[in-house]
Amino acid sequence: MNAKTADKIATALIVTIAAIIILILAGLLGYILIRGVGHISFDFLTSPPETIRAGGGIGPQLFNSLFLLVLTMIITIPLGLGAGIYMSEYAKPGRGTDFIRLVVEVLSSFPSIVVGLFGLLVIVNLFGFGFSLFSGALALTVFNLPLMVRITEQGLKSVPREQKEAGLALGLSKWKTIRSIMLPIAIPVILTGTILAAGRVFGEAAALLFTAGMSSPRLDFSDWNPLSPFSPLNPFRPAETLAVHIWKINSEGLAPDAPEIAAGASAVLIITVLLFNMIARWFGRYVHRKFTATK
Amino acid sequence: MQDIGLSAHKLSVHYGEKAAVKNVSLDFADRQVTALIGPSGCGKSTFLRSLNRMNDLIPGARVTGDIWIGGENINSPQTDVVLLRQKIGMVWQRPNPFHKSIYENIAFGPRYHGIRDKKKLDEIVEQSLRRAALWEETKDRLHNSALALSGGQQQRLCIARSIAVKPSIILMDEPASALDPVSTAKIEELIAELKQDYCIVIVTHNMYQAARISQKTAFFMLGEVEEYDDTDKIFTNPQKISTSDYITGRFG
């Protein structure tokens, strides 16, 4: 076989594989959307679920998912950024950092059900936070953090060395160089990583079963005092998220329209993740333009 | 005898066990261009990077010996490198403007060092750009991205950036080797101009460039200085065979 034929075969093979992947993805997305989109209505998105009767919605669950996302990110982003900056710029390479990196890798490949059980034992029971959004956010932080750390580290490492040197050579301090020269360049990479991390929060169910709980109190959407037990903003109340809700009604739903609700909720979940990705991407580009003044 | 701008005494650089620079002692006079020439891997860039402690960033690099600037040995652990680097500007082989606007590239350093007055900053930006012969080309688009400039313009911007913090010494690591001939000529003109105020140390691969712009030339080989003299002398009447072989293009 001559080189030209080999090249053609390789090209054809790679194109075929790519096509198969796109087909699978489009098929999955299409299936979920076609089954679910018909069920989505304003009422469905805002009303609370029904246990036995038909016509329940997913309002509180959708809100819980978004709120949990925000809570988790509030914990994850500063910790992840800090640790990532340390690993990339401050830690002396050697056994210590290699060990930290190994721990981070292991942490990120933990099965989420194990993280959930750990959360139940330690966060829910030992620390006494109970089934709550806060417990859920802490559990999700456990496996979001490694991703965040790695992404920050990679983002900073991808900044050309000359940029860093140029900052230092001007007599900028190390921190100023990192903050004002390197981080702006690394931000699109870091943002992409944050989106990935956020996507996991949104879709996660197993780790939340035993931490955020499988029920929501009767939320009073007119009460925005975070300390009141029925306020949606109270982080110490139990909260069933969208993904957990899908799992629950699929396995033990009693309402006659449970399959439709599950399909609709799945579609909402997918669409939200897609939206979130697109908005964050756009935002990443916007921030990059803003920080670097490139056109 | 001119003032000594910078003086290295028995400077050695080790990467792990390997010695990249061995016992180099050189004096660099103020208001003068000194060229460092030599074959690839001879340690000239490594030597240059030790002068503003840039090798501190390389894991495993060890710099021993003294570097004197105005009666202070700056190669000591007590030296405040942040303060030191304000006195020494640096220009790299590939232009590396910050990913910011042209204005910000220049104003960033002075502002960090305490100049907040907008008028004063505007002045510094204009002066530095004029100094780098870039003002006419950029005055109407100061707030556009520096990355939109051509390679030669970017390099002049980097020079402007380094002189904006008022150093007394400028280190240049093959500043024109990534540029086209026209841009190279502009950079050389600029160096000749800057020489009136600064102590300039330049690493170059281009021997014609060394001959054109420098007053003193040091020839490096295998981490050591083979010969250091007036540029005219090095190029017309070198004392060592290795120097003459190198500048006549027999190796390197």
Coordinates of C-alpha atoms in Angstrom, one line a residue:
Chain A
M1 CA 0.0 0.0 0.0
N2 CA 1.5 3.3 -0.9
A3 CA 1.5 6.4 1.2
K4 CA -1.2 8.1 -0.7
T5 CA -3.7 5.3 -0.3
A6 CA -2.8 5.0 3.4
D7 CA -3.5 8.7 3.8
K8 CA -6.9 8.4 2.0
I9 CA -7.9 5.4 4.2
A10 CA -6.8 7.2 7.4
T11 CA -8.8 10.3 6.4
A12 CA -11.9 8.3 5.5
L13 CA -11.6 6.4 8.8
I14 CA -11.3 9.5 10.9
V15 CA -14.2 11.3 9.1
T16 CA -16.3 8.2 9.6
I17 CA -15.6 8.0 13.3
A18 CA -16.3 11.7 13.7
A19 CA -19.6 11.2 11.8
I20 CA -20.6 8.3 14.1
I21 CA -20.0 10.4 17.2
I22 CA -22.0 13.3 15.8
L23 CA -24.8 10.9 14.8
I24 CA -24.9 9.4 18.3
L25 CA -24.9 12.8 19.9
A26 CA -27.6 14.2 17.6
G27 CA -29.7 11.1 18.0
L28 CA -29.5 11.3 21.8
L29 CA -30.3 15.0 21.9
G30 CA -33.0 14.6 19.3
Y31 CA -34.7 11.7 21.2
I32 CA -34.7 13.6 24.5
L33 CA -35.8 16.8 23.0
I34 CA -38.6 15.4 20.7
R35 CA -40.0 13.3 23.6
G36 CA -39.8 16.1 26.1
V37 CA -40.2 19.5 24.4
G38 CA -43.9 19.0 23.8
H39 CA -44.5 18.8 27.5
I40 CA -42.7 22.0 28.4
S41 CA -44.9 24.9 29.2
F42 CA -44.7 27.9 31.4
D43 CA -47.0 26.2 33.8
F44 CA -44.7 23.1 33.8
L45 CA -41.7 25.1 34.6
T46 CA -43.2 27.1 37.4
S47 CA -45.7 24.9 39.3
P48 CA -44.8 22.5 42.0
P49 CA -44.9 18.7 41.4
E50 CA -47.9 16.5 42.2
T51 CA -47.5 13.2 43.9
I52 CA -50.6 11.3 42.7
R53 CA -52.5 13.5 40.3
A54 CA -51.4 14.4 36.8
G55 CA -50.3 17.9 35.8
G56 CA -47.4 18.5 38.2
G57 CA -44.6 20.7 37.3
I58 CA -40.9 21.1 38.1
G59 CA -40.7 24.7 39.4
P60 CA -39.0 24.1 42.7
Q61 CA -36.6 21.5 41.3
L62 CA -35.5 23.8 38.5
F63 CA -34.9 26.6 41.1
N64 CA -33.0 24.2 43.4
S65 CA -30.7 23.1 40.6
L66 CA -29.8 26.6 39.7
F67 CA -29.4 27.7 43.3
L68 CA -27.3 24.7 44.1
L69 CA -25.1 25.5 41.1
V70 CA -24.6 29.0 42.4
L71 CA -23.8 27.8 45.9
T72 CA -21.3 25.2 44.7
M73 CA -19.6 27.6 42.5
I74 CA -19.3 30.2 45.3
I75 CA -17.4 27.5 47.2
T76 CA -15.5 25.9 44.3
I77 CA -14.2 28.9 42.3
P78 CA -12.2 30.7 45.0
L79 CA -10.8 27.4 46.4
G80 CA -10.0 26.0 42.9
L81 CA -8.5 29.3 41.7
G82 CA -6.3 29.6 44.8
A83 CA -5.1 26.0 44.7
G84 CA -4.5 26.1 40.9
I85 CA -2.5 29.3 41.1
Y86 CA -0.5 27.8 44.0
M87 CA 0.2 24.6 42.0
S88 CA 1.2 26.4 38.9
E89 CA 3.1 29.4 40.2
Y90 CA 4.2 28.9 43.8
A91 CA 4.7 25.2 44.6
K92 CA 8.2 24.0 44.0
P93 CA 8.1 21.1 41.7
G94 CA 9.0 17.9 43.5
R95 CA 7.5 15.0 45.4
G96 CA 5.2 17.2 47.4
T97 CA 3.4 18.7 44.4
D98 CA 3.4 15.4 42.5
F99 CA 1.6 13.9 45.5
I100 CA -0.9 16.7 45.6
R101 CA -1.5 16.3 41.9
L102 CA -2.1 12.5 42.4
V103 CA -4.6 13.2 45.2
V104 CA -6.4 15.7 43.0
E105 CA -6.6 13.1 40.1
V106 CA -7.9 10.4 42.5
L107 CA -10.4 12.8 43.9
S108 CA -11.7 13.7 40.5
S109 CA -12.3 10.0 39.5
F110 CA -14.2 9.2 42.7
P111 CA -17.6 7.5 41.9
S112 CA -20.2 10.1 42.7
I113 CA -22.2 7.6 44.8
V114 CA -19.2 7.2 47.1
V115 CA -18.9 11.0 47.4
G116 CA -22.6 11.0 48.2
L117 CA -22.2 8.4 51.0
F118 CA -19.2 10.3 52.3
G119 CA -21.3 13.4 52.4
L120 CA -24.0 11.6 54.3
L121 CA -21.6 10.3 56.9
V122 CA -19.5 13.4 57.3
I123 CA -21.3 16.5 56.2
V124 CA -24.9 15.5 56.9
N125 CA -24.4 13.5 60.1
L126 CA -21.1 14.3 61.7
F127 CA -21.1 18.0 61.0
G128 CA -24.8 18.1 61.4
F129 CA -25.8 20.1 58.4
G130 CA -28.6 17.6 57.7
F131 CA -30.1 17.1 54.2
S132 CA -29.6 20.5 52.8
L133 CA -28.5 22.5 49.9
F134 CA -25.3 23.4 51.7
S135 CA -24.4 19.7 52.3
G136 CA -25.1 19.1 48.6
A137 CA -22.9 22.0 47.6
L138 CA -20.1 20.7 49.8
A139 CA -20.4 17.2 48.3
L140 CA -20.3 18.6 44.8
T141 CA -17.3 20.7 45.7
V142 CA -15.5 17.5 46.5
F143 CA -15.4 16.4 42.9
N144 CA -15.7 19.8 41.2
L145 CA -12.6 21.1 43.0
P146 CA -10.1 18.8 41.3
L147 CA -11.4 19.8 37.9
M148 CA -11.2 23.5 38.8
V149 CA -7.7 23.2 40.2
R150 CA -6.4 21.3 37.1
I151 CA -8.1 23.7 34.7
T152 CA -6.6 26.8 36.5
E153 CA -3.2 25.2 36.6
Q154 CA -3.4 24.3 32.9
G155 CA -4.7 27.8 32.0
L156 CA -1.8 29.4 33.7
K157 CA 0.7 27.0 32.3
S158 CA -0.6 27.8 28.8
V159 CA 0.4 31.4 29.2
P160 CA 3.7 32.0 27.2
R161 CA 6.7 32.2 29.5
E162 CA 7.7 35.5 27.8
Q163 CA 4.5 37.1 29.1
K164 CA 5.3 36.2 32.6
E165 CA 9.0 37.3 32.2
A166 CA 7.9 40.6 30.6
G167 CA 5.8 41.4 33.7
L168 CA 8.6 40.5 36.1
A169 CA 11.2 42.3 34.1
L170 CA 9.1 45.5 34.4
G171 CA 9.5 45.2 38.2
L172 CA 6.0 43.9 38.8
S173 CA 5.7 41.7 41.9
K174 CA 4.9 38.0 41.3
W175 CA 1.3 38.4 42.4
K176 CA 0.7 41.4 40.2
T177 CA 2.2 39.6 37.3
I178 CA -0.1 36.6 37.9
R179 CA -3.2 38.7 38.5
S180 CA -2.8 41.4 35.8
I181 CA -0.8 39.7 33.1
M182 CA -1.3 35.9 33.3
L183 CA -4.8 35.5 34.6
P184 CA -6.4 37.6 31.9
I185 CA -4.7 35.5 29.2
A186 CA -5.7 32.3 31.0
I187 CA -9.3 33.3 31.6
P188 CA -10.9 31.8 28.5
V189 CA -9.3 28.4 29.4
I190 CA -10.4 28.7 33.1
L191 CA -13.9 29.7 32.1
T192 CA -14.2 26.7 29.8
G193 CA -13.2 24.6 32.8
T194 CA -15.7 26.3 35.0
I195 CA -18.4 25.6 32.5
L196 CA -17.5 21.9 32.5
A197 CA -17.6 21.9 36.3
A198 CA -20.9 23.7 36.3
G199 CA -22.4 21.2 33.8
R200 CA -21.5 18.4 36.2
V201 CA -23.3 20.1 39.1
F202 CA -26.4 20.5 37.0
G203 CA -26.5 16.9 35.9
E204 CA -25.4 15.3 39.1
A205 CA -27.8 13.1 40.9
A206 CA -26.1 10.3 42.8
A207 CA -24.0 12.5 45.1
L208 CA -27.1 14.6 46.0
L209 CA -29.4 11.7 46.9
F210 CA -27.9 11.5 50.4
T211 CA -26.8 15.1 50.8
A212 CA -29.3 17.6 49.4
G213 CA -32.1 15.1 49.9
M214 CA -35.0 13.9 47.8
S215 CA -37.6 16.3 48.9
S216 CA -38.3 20.0 49.0
P217 CA -40.2 21.8 51.7
R218 CA -43.2 23.7 50.5
L219 CA -41.4 26.7 49.1
D220 CA -42.9 30.1 49.5
F221 CA -41.6 32.1 46.5
S222 CA -42.7 35.3 48.1
D223 CA -40.4 34.9 51.1
W224 CA -36.9 35.9 50.1
N225 CA -35.4 36.0 53.6
P226 CA -32.6 33.4 53.5
L227 CA -33.1 32.5 57.1
S228 CA -36.7 31.6 57.0
P229 CA -37.3 27.8 56.6
F230 CA -39.6 28.0 53.6
S231 CA -37.6 30.6 51.8
P232 CA -36.2 29.3 48.5
L233 CA -33.0 31.1 49.3
N234 CA -32.4 29.2 52.6
P235 CA -29.3 27.2 52.0
F236 CA -29.9 24.9 55.0
R237 CA -33.2 23.4 53.7
P238 CA -33.5 20.1 51.9
A239 CA -33.7 20.4 48.2
E240 CA -34.5 18.0 45.4
T241 CA -32.7 19.0 42.2
L242 CA -33.9 18.4 38.7
A243 CA -31.7 15.5 38.0
V244 CA -32.7 13.8 41.3
H245 CA -36.3 14.5 40.5
I246 CA -36.0 12.8 37.1
W247 CA -34.5 9.8 38.9
K248 CA -37.2 9.7 41.5
I249 CA -40.2 10.0 39.3
N250 CA -38.8 7.4 36.9
S251 CA -38.2 4.9 39.7
E252 CA -41.1 5.5 42.0
G253 CA -43.4 8.2 40.4
L254 CA -47.1 7.6 41.2
A255 CA -48.5 10.3 39.0
P256 CA -50.2 9.0 35.9
D257 CA -48.1 11.4 33.7
A258 CA -44.8 10.5 35.4
P259 CA -43.1 9.4 32.1
E260 CA -44.1 12.6 30.4
I261 CA -42.9 14.7 33.3
A262 CA -39.6 12.8 33.3
A263 CA -39.2 13.4 29.6
G264 CA -40.1 17.1 29.9
A265 CA -37.7 17.5 32.9
S266 CA -34.9 15.8 30.9
A267 CA -35.5 18.1 28.0
V268 CA -35.3 21.1 30.4
L269 CA -32.1 19.8 31.9
I270 CA -30.5 19.4 28.5
I271 CA -31.6 22.7 27.2
T272 CA -30.5 24.5 30.4
V273 CA -27.0 22.9 30.2
L274 CA -26.8 23.9 26.5
L275 CA -27.9 27.4 27.3
F276 CA -25.5 27.6 30.1
N277 CA -22.6 26.5 27.9
M278 CA -23.4 29.0 25.2
I279 CA -23.8 31.9 27.5
A280 CA -20.6 31.1 29.3
R281 CA -18.7 30.7 26.1
W282 CA -20.0 34.1 24.9
F283 CA -19.1 35.5 28.3
G284 CA -15.6 34.0 28.1
R285 CA -15.0 35.7 24.8
Y286 CA -16.4 38.9 26.0
V287 CA -14.1 38.9 29.1
H288 CA -11.1 38.0 27.0
R289 CA -11.8 40.9 24.7
K290 CA -12.4 43.2 27.6
F291 CA -9.2 42.2 29.4
T292 CA -6.9 42.0 26.4
A293 CA -8.3 44.7 24.2
T294 CA -8.2 42.4 21.2
K295 CA -10.7 42.8 18.5
Chain B
M1 CA 37.2 55.5 30.9
Q2 CA 33.5 55.6 31.0
D3 CA 31.2 54.9 33.9
I4 CA 30.6 51.2 34.5
G5 CA 26.9 50.5 34.1
L6 CA 27.0 46.9 35.0
S7 CA 29.8 44.6 35.9
A8 CA 29.8 40.8 36.2
H9 CA 32.5 39.2 38.2
K10 CA 33.3 35.4 38.0
L11 CA 29.7 34.6 37.1
S12 CA 28.8 31.0 36.6
V13 CA 25.5 29.4 35.8
H14 CA 24.7 25.8 36.4
Y15 CA 21.7 23.8 35.2
G16 CA 21.9 20.9 37.6
E17 CA 25.4 19.5 37.1
K18 CA 26.0 21.2 33.7
A19 CA 27.8 24.5 33.6
A20 CA 26.2 26.7 31.0
V21 CA 28.3 29.8 31.9
K22 CA 31.8 29.5 33.4
N23 CA 33.5 32.2 35.4
V24 CA 32.6 35.1 33.2
S25 CA 33.8 38.5 34.2
L26 CA 32.7 41.4 32.0
D27 CA 32.3 45.2 32.5
F28 CA 29.6 46.9 30.6
A29 CA 30.0 50.7 30.3
D30 CA 27.2 53.1 30.6
R31 CA 26.0 54.8 27.4
Q32 CA 27.4 52.2 25.2
V33 CA 26.2 49.0 23.3
T34 CA 27.9 45.8 24.1
A35 CA 27.3 42.8 21.9
L36 CA 27.5 39.2 23.0
I37 CA 28.2 36.9 20.1
G38 CA 28.9 33.3 19.8
P39 CA 27.6 30.0 18.4
S40 CA 24.3 28.6 19.6
G41 CA 24.4 27.1 23.0
C42 CA 27.5 29.0 24.1
G43 CA 25.7 30.5 27.1
K44 CA 25.4 34.1 26.0
S45 CA 21.6 34.2 26.4
T46 CA 21.9 32.4 29.8
F47 CA 24.5 34.9 30.8
L48 CA 22.2 37.8 29.8
R49 CA 19.3 36.4 31.7
S50 CA 21.3 36.2 34.8
L51 CA 22.0 39.9 34.8
N52 CA 18.4 40.7 35.9
R53 CA 17.9 37.5 37.8
M54 CA 15.6 36.1 35.2
N55 CA 17.2 32.7 35.7
D56 CA 15.7 32.6 39.2
L57 CA 12.6 31.4 37.4
I58 CA 14.2 28.4 35.8
P59 CA 14.0 25.4 38.2
G60 CA 17.4 23.9 38.8
A61 CA 19.4 26.9 37.6
R62 CA 22.1 28.2 40.0
V63 CA 23.9 31.4 39.4
T64 CA 27.1 32.0 41.3
G65 CA 29.5 35.0 41.3
D66 CA 28.9 38.7 41.6
I67 CA 26.9 41.2 39.5
W68 CA 27.7 44.8 40.5
I69 CA 25.4 47.7 39.7
G70 CA 26.3 51.0 41.3
G71 CA 28.2 49.5 44.2
E72 CA 25.7 46.8 45.0
N73 CA 26.0 43.1 44.4
I74 CA 22.6 42.2 43.0
N75 CA 23.3 38.5 42.8
S76 CA 22.6 38.0 46.5
P77 CA 19.6 36.6 48.3
Q78 CA 19.1 39.9 50.1
T79 CA 18.5 41.7 46.8
D80 CA 15.0 42.9 46.2
V81 CA 14.6 41.5 42.7
V82 CA 11.4 43.4 42.1
L83 CA 13.2 46.6 42.8
L84 CA 16.2 45.5 40.8
R85 CA 14.2 44.7 37.7
Q86 CA 12.9 48.2 37.5
K87 CA 16.4 49.3 36.9
I88 CA 17.0 46.8 34.1
G89 CA 14.8 46.7 31.1
M90 CA 14.6 43.6 28.9
V91 CA 13.6 42.9 25.4
W92 CA 13.1 39.3 24.1
Q93 CA 13.7 37.6 20.8
R94 CA 10.0 37.3 19.9
P95 CA 7.9 40.4 20.6
N96 CA 5.8 39.8 23.7
P97 CA 3.5 42.8 24.2
F98 CA 0.9 42.3 26.9
H99 CA -2.5 41.3 25.7
K100 CA -3.7 44.8 26.3
S101 CA -4.0 48.1 24.4
I102 CA -1.0 49.9 23.1
Y103 CA -1.5 52.6 25.8
E104 CA -1.8 50.1 28.6
N105 CA 1.3 48.2 27.5
I106 CA 3.3 51.4 28.2
A107 CA 1.3 52.8 31.1
F108 CA 1.1 49.6 33.0
G109 CA 4.6 49.6 34.5
P110 CA 4.7 53.3 35.6
R111 CA 1.2 53.1 37.0
Y112 CA 2.1 50.1 39.1
H113 CA 5.2 51.9 40.3
G114 CA 3.0 54.7 41.7
I115 CA 2.1 57.2 39.0
R116 CA -1.6 57.6 39.1
D117 CA -2.0 61.0 37.4
K118 CA -3.6 60.5 34.1
K119 CA -1.8 63.5 32.5
K120 CA 1.6 62.3 33.7
L121 CA 0.8 58.8 32.3
D122 CA -0.2 60.2 29.0
E123 CA 3.0 62.1 28.9
I124 CA 5.1 59.0 29.7
V125 CA 3.2 57.0 27.0
E126 CA 3.9 59.7 24.4
Q127 CA 7.5 60.1 25.4
S128 CA 8.2 56.4 25.4
L129 CA 6.5 55.8 22.1
R130 CA 8.4 58.8 20.6
R131 CA 11.6 57.4 22.0
A132 CA 10.9 54.1 20.3
A133 CA 10.0 55.8 17.1
L134 CA 6.5 54.4 17.2
W135 CA 4.5 57.5 18.1
E136 CA 3.6 58.6 14.6
E137 CA 2.3 55.1 13.7
T138 CA 0.2 54.6 16.8
K139 CA -0.9 57.9 18.2
D140 CA -4.4 57.6 16.5
R141 CA -5.0 54.1 17.9
L142 CA -3.5 54.1 21.3
H143 CA -6.4 52.2 22.7
N144 CA -6.4 49.4 20.1
S145 CA -4.9 46.1 20.9
A146 CA -1.1 45.9 20.8
L147 CA -1.5 42.5 19.2
A148 CA -2.9 44.1 16.0
L149 CA 0.5 45.7 15.4
S150 CA 3.1 44.2 13.1
G151 CA 6.0 42.2 14.5
G152 CA 8.4 45.1 14.1
Q153 CA 6.0 47.5 15.7
Q154 CA 5.4 45.1 18.5
Q155 CA 9.1 44.9 19.2
R156 CA 9.4 48.6 19.3
L157 CA 6.5 48.7 21.6
C158 CA 8.3 46.3 23.9
I159 CA 11.3 48.6 23.9
A160 CA 9.0 51.5 24.7
R161 CA 7.4 49.5 27.5
S162 CA 10.8 48.8 29.0
I163 CA 12.0 52.4 28.9
A164 CA 8.7 53.7 30.4
V165 CA 9.8 52.5 33.8
K166 CA 13.1 54.4 33.5
P167 CA 15.7 51.7 33.7
S168 CA 19.4 52.5 33.3
I169 CA 20.3 49.3 31.7
I170 CA 18.5 47.5 28.8
L171 CA 19.2 43.8 28.1
M172 CA 18.2 42.6 24.6
D173 CA 18.1 39.0 23.6
E174 CA 18.3 38.8 19.8
P175 CA 15.7 41.6 19.5
A176 CA 15.7 41.6 15.7
S177 CA 16.1 37.9 14.8
A178 CA 12.4 37.4 14.3
L179 CA 11.9 40.5 12.2
D180 CA 12.1 41.4 8.5
P181 CA 15.1 43.5 7.3
V182 CA 13.2 46.8 7.3
S183 CA 12.0 46.3 10.8
T184 CA 15.5 45.1 11.8
A185 CA 17.0 48.3 10.4
K186 CA 14.5 50.3 12.5
I187 CA 15.4 48.5 15.6
E188 CA 19.1 49.0 15.0
E189 CA 18.5 52.7 14.5
L190 CA 16.6 52.8 17.7
I191 CA 19.4 51.0 19.6
A192 CA 21.9 53.5 18.3
E193 CA 19.6 56.3 19.5
L194 CA 19.0 54.7 22.9
K195 CA 22.7 54.2 23.5
Q196 CA 23.0 57.9 24.4
D197 CA 21.2 57.3 27.6
Y198 CA 21.4 53.6 28.5
C199 CA 23.8 50.8 29.1
I200 CA 22.7 48.3 26.5
V201 CA 23.8 44.7 26.4
I202 CA 22.6 42.8 23.3
V203 CA 22.8 39.2 22.3
T204 CA 22.9 38.7 18.6
H205 CA 23.5 35.9 16.1
N206 CA 24.0 38.4 13.3
M207 CA 27.7 39.4 13.2
Y208 CA 27.0 42.3 10.8
Q209 CA 24.5 43.6 13.3
A210 CA 27.1 43.4 16.1
A211 CA 29.6 45.2 14.0
R212 CA 27.1 47.9 13.0
I213 CA 25.6 48.8 16.4
S214 CA 28.0 47.9 19.2
Q215 CA 31.1 49.5 20.6
K216 CA 32.3 46.5 22.5
T217 CA 31.9 42.8 21.6
A218 CA 32.3 39.7 23.8
F219 CA 32.8 36.4 22.0
F220 CA 31.4 33.5 23.9
M221 CA 32.2 29.9 23.3
L222 CA 31.3 26.8 25.4
G223 CA 30.2 29.0 28.3
E224 CA 33.4 31.1 28.5
V225 CA 34.4 34.5 27.2
E226 CA 37.0 33.8 24.5
E227 CA 37.7 37.4 23.7
Y228 CA 36.3 40.8 24.8
D229 CA 37.4 44.0 23.2
D230 CA 36.4 47.0 21.1
T231 CA 34.1 45.8 18.3
D232 CA 36.4 47.3 15.7
K233 CA 39.2 45.2 17.0
I234 CA 37.3 42.0 17.3
F235 CA 36.1 42.2 13.7
T236 CA 39.3 43.5 12.1
N237 CA 42.0 42.1 14.2
P238 CA 40.9 39.3 16.5
Q239 CA 43.5 37.9 18.9
K240 CA 42.3 34.4 19.0
I241 CA 41.9 31.9 16.2
S242 CA 38.5 30.7 17.4
T243 CA 37.2 34.3 17.3
S244 CA 38.5 34.8 13.8
D245 CA 37.1 31.5 12.7
Y246 CA 33.7 32.4 14.1
I247 CA 33.4 35.8 12.6
T248 CA 34.6 34.7 9.2
G249 CA 31.9 32.0 9.2
R250 CA 34.0 28.9 9.5
F251 CA 31.7 27.6 12.2
G252 CA 28.7 28.5 14.3

